[in-house]
mmCIF file of C-alpha atoms in Angstrom:
data_model
loop_
_atom_site.group_PDB
_atom_site.id
_atom_site.type_symbol
_atom_site.label_atom_id
_atom_site.label_comp_id
_atom_site.label_asym_id
_atom_site.label_seq_id
_atom_site.Cartn_x
_atom_site.Cartn_y
_atom_site.Cartn_z
ATOM 1 C CA UNK D 1 -3.012 88.306 -56.438
ATOM 2 C CA UNK D 2 0.318 88.242 -58.044
ATOM 3 C CA UNK D 3 3.818 86.554 -56.329
ATOM 4 C CA UNK D 4 4.952 89.594 -55.083
ATOM 5 C CA UNK D 5 1.565 91.128 -54.013
ATOM 6 C CA UNK D 6 1.428 88.038 -52.037
ATOM 7 C CA UNK D 7 4.825 88.397 -50.777
ATOM 8 C CA UNK D 8 4.547 92.395 -49.922
ATOM 9 C CA UNK D 9 1.963 91.365 -47.913
ATOM 10 C CA UNK D 10 3.004 88.549 -46.414
ATOM 11 C CA UNK D 11 6.208 90.035 -45.047
ATOM 12 C CA UNK D 12 3.621 93.452 -43.306
ATOM 13 C CA UNK D 13 2.333 90.361 -41.553
ATOM 14 C CA UNK D 14 5.271 88.305 -40.292
ATOM 15 C CA UNK D 15 7.031 89.490 -37.374
ATOM 16 C CA UNK D 16 10.205 87.234 -38.138
ATOM 17 C CA UNK D 17 10.803 84.837 -40.578
ATOM 18 C CA UNK D 18 13.458 83.717 -43.252
ATOM 19 C CA UNK D 19 13.005 83.071 -46.792
ATOM 20 C CA UNK D 20 15.470 80.755 -48.516
ATOM 21 C CA UNK D 21 16.049 80.980 -52.485
ATOM 22 C CA UNK D 22 17.131 77.904 -54.230
ATOM 23 C CA UNK D 23 18.304 76.946 -57.109
ATOM 24 C CA UNK D 24 17.248 73.431 -58.324
ATOM 25 C CA UNK D 25 20.555 73.383 -60.596
ATOM 26 C CA UNK D 26 23.274 74.113 -58.699
ATOM 27 C CA UNK D 27 25.228 71.972 -56.446
ATOM 28 C CA UNK D 28 26.007 74.604 -53.505
ATOM 29 C CA UNK D 29 22.650 75.559 -53.680
ATOM 30 C CA UNK D 30 21.630 71.960 -52.813
ATOM 31 C CA UNK D 31 23.855 71.764 -50.350
ATOM 32 C CA UNK D 32 22.701 75.070 -48.380
ATOM 33 C CA UNK D 33 19.071 73.693 -49.209
ATOM 34 C CA UNK D 34 19.808 70.902 -46.930
ATOM 35 C CA UNK D 35 21.331 73.085 -44.394
ATOM 36 C CA UNK D 36 17.918 75.097 -44.433
ATOM 37 C CA UNK D 37 15.983 71.859 -44.037
ATOM 38 C CA UNK D 38 17.558 70.976 -41.238
ATOM 39 C CA UNK D 39 17.307 74.466 -39.552
ATOM 40 C CA UNK D 40 13.784 74.524 -40.472
ATOM 41 C CA UNK D 41 13.022 71.008 -39.268
ATOM 42 C CA UNK D 42 14.820 71.912 -35.716
ATOM 43 C CA UNK D 43 13.535 74.867 -35.283
ATOM 44 C CA UNK D 44 9.742 74.507 -35.624
ATOM 45 C CA UNK D 45 8.708 77.830 -34.411
ATOM 46 C CA UNK D 46 10.353 79.785 -36.292
ATOM 47 C CA UNK D 47 8.683 80.607 -39.722
ATOM 48 C CA UNK D 48 10.552 79.723 -42.503
ATOM 49 C CA UNK D 49 9.633 79.502 -47.142
ATOM 50 C CA UNK D 50 11.729 78.923 -49.685
ATOM 51 C CA UNK D 51 11.026 80.223 -53.500
ATOM 52 C CA UNK D 52 12.837 77.887 -56.321
ATOM 53 C CA UNK D 53 14.605 80.615 -58.850
ATOM 54 C CA UNK D 54 13.845 78.731 -61.762
ATOM 55 C CA UNK D 55 9.674 78.840 -61.381
ATOM 56 C CA UNK D 56 9.892 82.337 -59.480
ATOM 57 C CA UNK D 57 12.609 84.665 -61.188
ATOM 58 C CA UNK D 58 10.189 87.593 -61.022
ATOM 59 C CA UNK D 59 9.699 87.290 -57.198
ATOM 60 C CA UNK D 60 13.529 86.556 -56.695
ATOM 61 C CA UNK D 61 14.258 89.863 -58.359
ATOM 62 C CA UNK D 62 11.272 92.130 -56.395
ATOM 63 C CA UNK D 63 13.060 90.626 -54.004
ATOM 64 C CA UNK D 64 16.213 91.799 -54.717
ATOM 65 C CA UNK D 65 14.876 95.007 -56.121
ATOM 66 C CA UNK D 66 12.779 95.993 -52.857
ATOM 67 C CA UNK D 67 15.299 95.512 -50.612
ATOM 68 C CA UNK D 68 18.741 96.181 -52.362
ATOM 69 C CA UNK D 69 20.714 92.599 -51.571
ATOM 70 C CA UNK D 70 22.105 91.661 -54.902
ATOM 71 C CA UNK D 71 20.193 88.571 -56.048
ATOM 72 C CA UNK D 72 22.526 85.506 -55.137
ATOM 73 C CA UNK D 73 21.629 81.807 -54.952
ATOM 74 C CA UNK D 74 22.391 79.600 -52.993
ATOM 75 C CA UNK D 75 20.469 83.263 -50.509
ATOM 76 C CA UNK D 76 19.023 83.156 -47.066
ATOM 77 C CA UNK D 77 17.406 86.605 -45.934
ATOM 78 C CA UNK D 78 16.280 87.198 -42.747
ATOM 79 C CA UNK D 79 12.859 89.432 -42.310
ATOM 80 C CA UNK D 80 11.942 91.228 -39.059
ATOM 81 C CA UNK D 81 9.669 93.508 -39.087
ATOM 82 C CA UNK D 82 9.095 94.077 -42.583
ATOM 83 C CA UNK D 83 12.709 94.269 -43.163
ATOM 84 C CA UNK D 84 16.062 92.018 -43.794
ATOM 85 C CA UNK D 85 18.001 91.894 -40.475
ATOM 86 C CA UNK D 86 20.787 89.771 -42.112
ATOM 87 C CA UNK D 87 21.268 87.345 -45.328
ATOM 88 C CA UNK D 88 24.077 84.851 -46.824
ATOM 89 C CA UNK D 89 24.920 83.195 -49.718
ATOM 90 C CA UNK D 90 26.083 79.720 -50.592
ATOM 91 C CA UNK D 91 28.376 78.223 -48.283
ATOM 92 C CA UNK D 92 27.714 80.643 -45.682
ATOM 93 C CA UNK D 93 24.224 78.757 -45.383
ATOM 94 C CA UNK D 94 24.814 76.602 -42.702
ATOM 95 C CA UNK D 95 22.528 75.407 -39.937
ATOM 96 C CA UNK D 96 24.729 76.930 -37.395
ATOM 97 C CA UNK D 97 24.636 80.129 -39.465
ATOM 98 C CA UNK D 98 20.991 80.281 -39.516
ATOM 99 C CA UNK D 99 20.693 79.768 -35.689
ATOM 100 C CA UNK D 100 23.200 82.364 -34.582
ATOM 101 C CA UNK D 101 21.245 84.509 -37.081
ATOM 102 C CA UNK D 102 18.036 84.107 -35.763
ATOM 103 C CA UNK D 103 19.139 83.931 -31.948
ATOM 104 C CA UNK D 104 20.331 87.551 -32.576
ATOM 105 C CA UNK D 105 17.653 88.961 -33.842
ATOM 106 C CA UNK D 106 14.738 87.232 -31.491
#
């Protein structure tokens, strides 16, 4: 199963999860990744996933095209019942913004 098909299958199986798209060469993305990691470690009941854009550009593009969300990195997307219900990029990705988005969509 290719990465796109695996993602499509996963999105149908999960009720609520957070996806983080990370650029391994961007300092802004590194700061956002640290915020994402803090959120994930403090909210273990929430399923979280991340992808490194340089390692999986086809999947990143598939997600952008499938949900009409312009690709950015860093980027966080909250999915609920197979649909994106919130997304943010760059400096808007903080532990607080992730926690607020999760609380609003539980």
